[in-house]
Structure formats: C-alpha cells, structure tokens
Amino acid sequence: MAEVIEQPLVMAGEGWDDYALLDSGHGRKLERFGPYRFIRPEPQAMWTPRHDPDGTDWQADGEFIPGADEDGGGRWHLTPDIPDSWPMAWREARFRSQCTPFRHLGFFPDMAPVWDWMRGELEGKPEAATLNLFGYTGVGSQALSECGPVTHVDASKKSVAQARENAALAGMEDRPIRWLVDDAAKFAAREVRRGKRYDGIILDPPKFGRGPKHEIWRIEEGLAPLVRDCRALLDNDSRFLFLTVYAVRMSSLALAGLVGEIFADLPGKVEHGDLAVRESGEGGRLLPTAIFARWSNPR
C-alpha cells in the first residue's frame, strides 16, 4: 500500500546559465531568460524586493501588465530589441523562449527540479516508457526521452508544433517521442481501454482549458477521473506519477489525499508540497509557484 507522507516538501529550482530569478517583491518578479530581463506579476511575492526596496528601479527589457479581471488578461510592454523568440538551453534540452499572450515565456523554469527527479526515478530501468500529459512545448519530453520512449500529448496544435521544433533544435529528431494533438483526458481514457501501461506519467493540467474539438476542461471536475485513468496505466513495476497544479485555491494536502486514495493498492509512497524558484545571489528567498503531489515506487 502506498504510504502518504503528510509532511510537505519543497522542490526548489536554483536557476542555471540561461535562467535566473533576479529579485521579487511587491507582487512582481524580475527574471532573466537568456540575455533578456522581464518583469511579471507574482501575487505570492508579498515581501519587499531585496535589490529595489521601492520597487521602481528594476531594469528590464519587458514587463507584462495584467488586465483588470482575474482570468489572466493583460499585455506585454517590450523594448524594440526583443525578438519574436530566442534560443535557450537546460542540460541537453534546447528550446525557444518567447513572450506569449498568457504571460509565460514558452516554458516553466520551476519544473527543472521535476525533470531531474523524474530521470532519477527511472534510473536503472532501460527503455522506460513515459507519458507527458498537457506537455506544452516539450522540454519535459526532451528530458524524459533520455530514458526511453515518450508519448507527448497536448490539446494545442501550436504548442505541439513548437515542441517538435524545440526537439529539432536539440538534435533530438530521432528520439522516440510521439507528438500528439489530443485532449489529454480523452487520450488517457482511450489508453486505459487499449490496456496500455507506462513506467512514469507527468501531468500538468490547467485550471480551465479547451481540447482540440472544443472539449471543456475544468480541474475541479476532471482531475479525479484523470488521476484514476493514470493509475490504470501504471502497475507495480512503474516508477512515478507527478502532478502539478497552478493558480488554484487548494492545498497540496488535497492533491496528496486524492493521489493517496487512488494509488492505495500500489507500493511506494505519495508525497506533496510546493514547487519554488530561489532568487539568485546570497540570501535568495524561495518564491513558491505551484503545488504538487507525486507517487514514486523506488527500486
């Protein structure tokens, strides 16, 4: 029976050559993406900026100004020298960063410790088959492809096309990655009916979304059935499930309770906590970004 660990964890990203959290505070954060610096809203940065106590002197190449509603509206204010996109790297992965209409920049830097953790869980298991649901632009799929075949699923045709381009940029065109434009929940349900199994699954569902055929996704309604289908795709020899949730008013304890109930018949353990990014430099603080729950079955 999988043991639910009640004590929460923090999985913290420390930044790398192409990314750094430079400062945060007063509801904003200052980050470096390659050679460019950007300011984005961050409601959890409730403290005072370390390097700019007044919050007026951050030097940036662009800033995302949020809209008046709570549903993510807003727009970028950019200097003229910002290109449409530019190359970046993490470990052997390669991808292009860009200022998207949703305030993101083409990937989620707080996922870096997750990518490392997943590869560690698959160590010693040759040709491990993994599933990346809501795979976005595919940096996680690149990381997992080092361990074996990957099935990458996202409802956005544009995101999947960008994921394929990113893999080509990394010289991974020949890696065993299936790129699928599909509704993640429906795909998982079909895989269950097909009797498929995987060694690991990562899922990063949005709060709200639409599938390629205008399917409606609401996390409050769809998460539990999706996790049940993911459980059916794993077995006693599988290694992990990793679930992240952003911008939702719930605790990681709730995620752990859900995963613990559904995975109760498997060995291993269920853990939960926060994803975070640490500010660069001495005395850098941890800025929380998301909650997670994970099941692991170390061998």
Short mmCIF file of C-alpha atoms in Angstrom, two decimals:
data_model
loop_
_atom_site.label_atom_id
_atom_site.label_comp_id
_atom_site.label_asym_id
_atom_site.label_seq_id
_atom_site.Cartn_x
_atom_site.Cartn_y
_atom_site.Cartn_z
CA MET A 1 0.00 0.00 0.00
CA ALA A 2 1.37 3.43 -0.95
CA GLU A 3 2.22 5.44 2.16
CA VAL A 4 1.01 9.06 2.21
CA ILE A 5 3.71 11.32 3.69
CA GLU A 6 1.93 14.16 5.48
CA GLN A 7 4.96 16.44 5.89
CA PRO A 8 5.15 18.72 2.83
CA LEU A 9 8.24 19.07 0.66
CA VAL A 10 9.72 21.95 -1.30
CA MET A 11 11.19 21.23 -4.73
CA ALA A 12 13.26 24.32 -5.43
CA GLY A 13 14.88 25.37 -8.68
CA GLU A 14 18.16 27.24 -8.28
CA GLY A 15 18.41 28.81 -11.75
CA TRP A 16 21.05 27.97 -14.37
CA ASP A 17 23.10 29.64 -17.10
CA ASP A 18 20.08 30.61 -19.21
CA TYR A 19 17.60 31.41 -16.43
CA ALA A 20 17.60 33.24 -13.08
CA LEU A 21 15.07 34.73 -10.70
CA LEU A 22 16.87 38.00 -10.00
CA ASP A 23 14.52 39.58 -7.48
CA SER A 24 10.91 39.54 -6.32
CA GLY A 25 8.52 41.52 -4.18
CA HIS A 26 5.54 43.88 -4.15
CA GLY A 27 3.58 41.34 -6.20
CA ARG A 28 6.10 41.10 -9.04
CA LYS A 29 9.21 39.17 -10.04
CA LEU A 30 12.26 40.06 -12.13
CA GLU A 31 13.71 37.20 -14.16
CA ARG A 32 16.43 36.65 -16.76
CA PHE A 33 15.60 34.47 -19.75
CA GLY A 34 18.81 34.11 -21.74
CA PRO A 35 20.12 37.66 -22.39
CA TYR A 36 16.80 39.39 -21.61
CA ARG A 37 15.21 40.52 -18.35
CA PHE A 38 11.46 40.56 -17.74
CA ILE A 39 9.06 41.66 -15.02
CA ARG A 40 5.95 39.56 -14.47
CA PRO A 41 3.14 39.65 -11.90
CA GLU A 42 3.59 37.32 -8.94
CA PRO A 43 0.90 37.61 -6.22
CA GLN A 44 2.85 35.36 -3.84
CA ALA A 45 5.81 37.75 -3.74
CA MET A 46 4.34 39.67 -0.81
CA TRP A 47 7.68 40.84 0.59
CA THR A 48 9.91 43.80 -0.28
CA PRO A 49 12.35 43.39 -3.20
CA ARG A 50 15.90 42.78 -1.99
CA HIS A 51 17.60 44.90 -4.65
CA ASP A 52 14.93 47.56 -5.10
CA PRO A 53 13.04 48.28 -1.86
CA ASP A 54 10.95 50.98 -3.50
CA GLY A 55 10.02 48.73 -6.41
CA THR A 56 10.76 51.41 -9.02
CA ASP A 57 14.31 50.75 -10.28
CA TRP A 58 14.24 47.26 -11.78
CA GLN A 59 15.85 47.39 -15.22
CA ALA A 60 14.04 45.12 -17.66
CA ASP A 61 13.57 44.56 -21.39
CA GLY A 62 9.88 43.87 -20.97
CA GLU A 63 7.03 43.78 -18.48
CA PHE A 64 3.69 42.00 -18.51
CA ILE A 65 0.89 44.28 -17.31
CA PRO A 66 -2.09 42.24 -16.09
CA GLY A 67 -5.66 43.10 -17.02
CA ALA A 68 -8.38 44.09 -14.62
CA ASP A 69 -10.01 40.65 -14.48
CA GLU A 70 -8.85 37.55 -12.58
CA ASP A 71 -8.76 35.27 -15.61
CA GLY A 72 -5.31 36.10 -16.90
CA GLY A 73 -5.79 39.01 -19.28
CA GLY A 74 -3.10 41.58 -19.91
CA ARG A 75 -0.37 42.55 -22.37
CA TRP A 76 3.38 42.91 -22.74
CA HIS A 77 5.29 46.19 -22.84
CA LEU A 78 8.55 45.38 -24.64
CA THR A 79 11.62 47.28 -25.77
CA PRO A 80 12.17 47.34 -29.55
CA ASP A 81 15.14 44.95 -29.43
CA ILE A 82 13.18 41.94 -28.10
CA PRO A 83 12.99 39.32 -30.90
CA ASP A 84 9.96 37.15 -31.57
CA SER A 85 11.85 34.25 -29.96
CA TRP A 86 15.37 33.30 -28.92
CA PRO A 87 17.20 30.01 -28.16
CA MET A 88 17.72 28.71 -24.63
CA ALA A 89 19.07 25.55 -23.01
CA TRP A 90 18.65 23.38 -19.93
CA ARG A 91 21.09 20.49 -19.63
CA GLU A 92 20.97 18.83 -23.09
CA ALA A 93 17.48 20.23 -23.85
CA ARG A 94 17.12 23.09 -26.31
CA PHE A 95 14.09 25.28 -26.86
CA ARG A 96 12.97 28.73 -27.91
CA SER A 97 11.67 31.26 -25.42
CA GLN A 98 9.12 33.92 -26.38
CA CYS A 99 6.70 36.38 -24.79
CA THR A 100 3.31 34.67 -25.02
CA PRO A 101 -0.10 36.35 -24.56
CA PHE A 102 -0.53 34.32 -21.35
CA ARG A 103 2.44 36.00 -19.57
CA HIS A 104 4.57 32.83 -19.92
CA LEU A 105 7.80 32.68 -21.91
CA GLY A 106 7.48 29.31 -23.61
CA PHE A 107 8.45 27.04 -20.71
CA PHE A 108 8.17 26.80 -16.91
CA PRO A 109 11.56 27.17 -15.19
CA ASP A 110 10.21 25.92 -11.85
CA MET A 111 9.87 22.47 -13.47
CA ALA A 112 13.65 21.99 -13.72
CA PRO A 113 13.94 20.06 -10.41
CA VAL A 114 10.98 17.90 -11.50
CA TRP A 115 12.73 16.95 -14.74
CA ASP A 116 15.80 15.91 -12.75
CA TRP A 117 13.68 13.99 -10.21
CA MET A 118 11.84 12.01 -12.90
CA ARG A 119 15.05 10.96 -14.59
CA GLY A 120 16.42 9.87 -11.23
CA GLU A 121 13.34 7.73 -10.58
CA LEU A 122 13.83 5.97 -13.93
CA GLU A 123 17.50 5.23 -13.32
CA GLY A 124 18.32 1.58 -13.89
CA LYS A 125 15.18 0.95 -15.96
CA PRO A 126 16.21 0.74 -19.63
CA GLU A 127 13.75 1.89 -22.29
CA ALA A 128 11.32 3.29 -19.74
CA ALA A 129 8.02 4.31 -21.38
CA THR A 130 6.63 7.62 -20.13
CA LEU A 131 3.56 9.77 -20.77
CA ASN A 132 3.62 13.58 -20.70
CA LEU A 133 0.04 14.89 -20.49
CA PHE A 134 -0.52 18.62 -21.10
CA GLY A 135 3.05 18.54 -22.45
CA TYR A 136 3.15 22.18 -23.66
CA THR A 137 6.38 22.96 -25.56
CA GLY A 138 8.08 19.70 -24.70
CA VAL A 139 11.10 20.46 -22.51
CA GLY A 140 9.97 17.74 -20.11
CA SER A 141 9.55 15.33 -23.02
CA GLN A 142 13.11 16.05 -24.13
CA ALA A 143 14.34 15.32 -20.61
CA LEU A 144 12.38 12.06 -20.38
CA SER A 145 13.45 10.88 -23.85
CA GLU A 146 16.93 10.21 -22.44
CA CYS A 147 15.34 7.29 -20.55
CA GLY A 148 13.22 5.75 -23.32
CA PRO A 149 10.11 6.34 -25.47
CA VAL A 150 7.86 9.29 -24.60
CA THR A 151 4.25 9.99 -25.55
CA HIS A 152 3.70 13.77 -25.55
CA VAL A 153 0.06 14.94 -25.54
CA ASP A 154 -1.30 18.47 -25.69
CA ALA A 155 -4.57 19.91 -26.97
CA SER A 156 -2.84 22.88 -28.62
CA LYS A 157 -1.66 22.26 -32.17
CA LYS A 158 0.59 25.30 -31.88
CA SER A 159 2.24 24.03 -28.68
CA VAL A 160 2.89 20.59 -30.14
CA ALA A 161 4.39 22.16 -33.27
CA GLN A 162 6.67 24.26 -31.05
CA ALA A 163 7.59 21.14 -29.05
CA ARG A 164 8.66 19.37 -32.24
CA GLU A 165 10.70 22.40 -33.30
CA ASN A 166 12.34 22.52 -29.89
CA ALA A 167 13.31 18.84 -30.16
CA ALA A 168 14.80 19.51 -33.58
CA LEU A 169 16.76 22.44 -32.14
CA ALA A 170 18.20 20.00 -29.59
CA GLY A 171 19.10 17.49 -32.30
CA MET A 172 16.53 15.04 -30.91
CA GLU A 173 14.50 14.45 -34.08
CA ASP A 174 15.35 10.74 -33.91
CA ARG A 175 14.46 10.31 -30.23
CA PRO A 176 11.42 8.02 -29.68
CA ILE A 177 8.88 10.78 -28.94
CA ARG A 178 5.28 10.56 -30.17
CA TRP A 179 3.84 14.06 -30.66
CA LEU A 180 0.04 14.02 -30.33
CA VAL A 181 -2.51 16.82 -30.59
CA ASP A 182 -5.30 15.44 -28.43
CA ASP A 183 -7.47 16.05 -25.41
CA ALA A 184 -5.37 14.71 -22.53
CA ALA A 185 -8.26 13.26 -20.53
CA LYS A 186 -9.81 11.52 -23.52
CA PHE A 187 -6.44 10.18 -24.63
CA ALA A 188 -5.74 8.73 -21.18
CA ALA A 189 -9.16 7.06 -21.12
CA ARG A 190 -8.53 5.50 -24.54
CA GLU A 191 -5.13 4.24 -23.39
CA VAL A 192 -6.84 2.50 -20.47
CA ARG A 193 -9.27 0.79 -22.85
CA ARG A 194 -6.31 -0.29 -25.00
CA GLY A 195 -4.64 -1.90 -22.00
CA LYS A 196 -1.53 0.31 -22.24
CA ARG A 197 0.97 0.76 -19.41
CA TYR A 198 3.71 3.27 -18.65
CA ASP A 199 6.70 3.45 -16.33
CA GLY A 200 6.03 7.08 -15.46
CA ILE A 201 3.44 9.80 -16.04
CA ILE A 202 3.70 13.55 -15.65
CA LEU A 203 0.60 15.73 -15.85
CA ASP A 204 0.30 19.49 -15.57
CA PRO A 205 -3.41 20.25 -16.04
CA PRO A 206 -4.62 23.84 -16.35
CA LYS A 207 -7.38 25.29 -14.21
CA PHE A 208 -9.54 25.64 -17.33
CA GLY A 209 -8.95 24.66 -20.93
CA ARG A 210 -10.40 23.52 -24.24
CA GLY A 211 -9.50 20.45 -26.23
CA PRO A 212 -8.85 20.34 -30.00
CA LYS A 213 -12.55 19.57 -30.59
CA HIS A 214 -13.69 22.27 -28.14
CA GLU A 215 -13.89 19.86 -25.19
CA ILE A 216 -14.19 21.74 -21.90
CA TRP A 217 -11.72 21.01 -19.11
CA ARG A 218 -12.35 22.19 -15.53
CA ILE A 219 -9.86 20.92 -12.99
CA GLU A 220 -12.42 20.59 -10.19
CA GLU A 221 -14.46 18.18 -12.33
CA GLY A 222 -11.84 16.46 -14.42
CA LEU A 223 -8.86 15.89 -12.15
CA ALA A 224 -10.08 12.89 -10.14
CA PRO A 225 -11.21 10.85 -13.21
CA LEU A 226 -7.93 11.69 -14.96
CA VAL A 227 -5.82 10.55 -11.99
CA ARG A 228 -7.84 7.31 -11.87
CA ASP A 229 -7.09 6.68 -15.53
CA CYS A 230 -3.41 7.43 -14.92
CA ARG A 231 -3.42 4.89 -12.09
CA ALA A 232 -4.81 2.30 -14.50
CA LEU A 233 -1.89 2.98 -16.85
CA LEU A 234 0.66 2.21 -14.10
CA ASP A 235 1.46 -1.01 -12.25
CA ASN A 236 3.70 -2.45 -9.53
CA ASP A 237 6.74 -2.09 -11.78
CA SER A 238 6.07 1.56 -12.71
CA ARG A 239 8.18 4.27 -11.12
CA PHE A 240 6.26 7.53 -10.76
CA LEU A 241 3.34 9.86 -11.30
CA PHE A 242 3.96 13.59 -10.94
CA LEU A 243 1.01 16.03 -10.77
CA THR A 244 1.39 19.82 -10.68
CA VAL A 245 -1.38 22.38 -10.24
CA TYR A 246 -1.06 26.14 -10.75
CA ALA A 247 -3.31 29.05 -9.80
CA VAL A 248 -5.94 27.00 -7.98
CA ARG A 249 -7.21 27.64 -4.48
CA MET A 250 -6.38 24.29 -2.93
CA SER A 251 -3.69 22.73 -0.76
CA SER A 252 -1.11 20.19 -1.79
CA LEU A 253 -2.60 18.08 1.01
CA ALA A 254 -5.77 17.82 -1.08
CA LEU A 255 -3.75 16.57 -4.05
CA ALA A 256 -1.96 14.05 -1.84
CA GLY A 257 -5.28 12.84 -0.44
CA LEU A 258 -6.63 12.27 -3.95
CA VAL A 259 -3.50 10.50 -5.22
CA GLY A 260 -3.15 8.51 -1.98
CA GLU A 261 -6.71 7.18 -2.26
CA ILE A 262 -6.40 6.22 -5.92
CA PHE A 263 -2.89 4.72 -5.57
CA ALA A 264 -3.59 2.90 -2.29
CA ASP A 265 -3.20 -0.54 -3.87
CA LEU A 266 0.30 0.15 -5.22
CA PRO A 267 3.60 0.01 -3.32
CA GLY A 268 5.72 3.11 -2.79
CA LYS A 269 4.80 6.47 -1.32
CA VAL A 270 2.82 9.64 -2.03
CA GLU A 271 4.43 13.00 -1.27
CA HIS A 272 3.25 16.56 -1.73
CA GLY A 273 4.37 20.16 -1.40
CA ASP A 274 5.39 23.29 -3.26
CA LEU A 275 7.40 23.98 -6.36
CA ALA A 276 9.53 27.07 -5.93
CA VAL A 277 12.36 29.05 -7.52
CA ARG A 278 15.16 30.53 -5.44
CA GLU A 279 16.31 34.08 -6.05
CA SER A 280 19.89 34.28 -7.26
CA GLY A 281 22.66 35.61 -5.04
CA GLU A 282 23.38 35.46 -1.34
CA GLY A 283 20.27 35.33 0.83
CA GLY A 284 17.99 34.44 -2.09
CA ARG A 285 14.45 33.66 -0.99
CA LEU A 286 12.22 30.87 -2.21
CA LEU A 287 9.32 32.05 -4.37
CA PRO A 288 6.52 29.44 -4.48
CA THR A 289 4.98 28.86 -7.89
CA ALA A 290 2.75 25.75 -7.77
CA ILE A 291 1.64 22.80 -5.66
CA PHE A 292 2.34 19.18 -6.48
CA ALA A 293 1.69 15.60 -5.47
CA ARG A 294 3.81 12.69 -6.58
CA TRP A 295 3.72 8.92 -6.30
CA SER A 296 7.02 7.08 -6.51
CA ASN A 297 7.97 3.44 -6.38
CA PRO A 298 11.76 3.31 -5.98
CA ARG A 299 13.51 0.04 -6.78
#
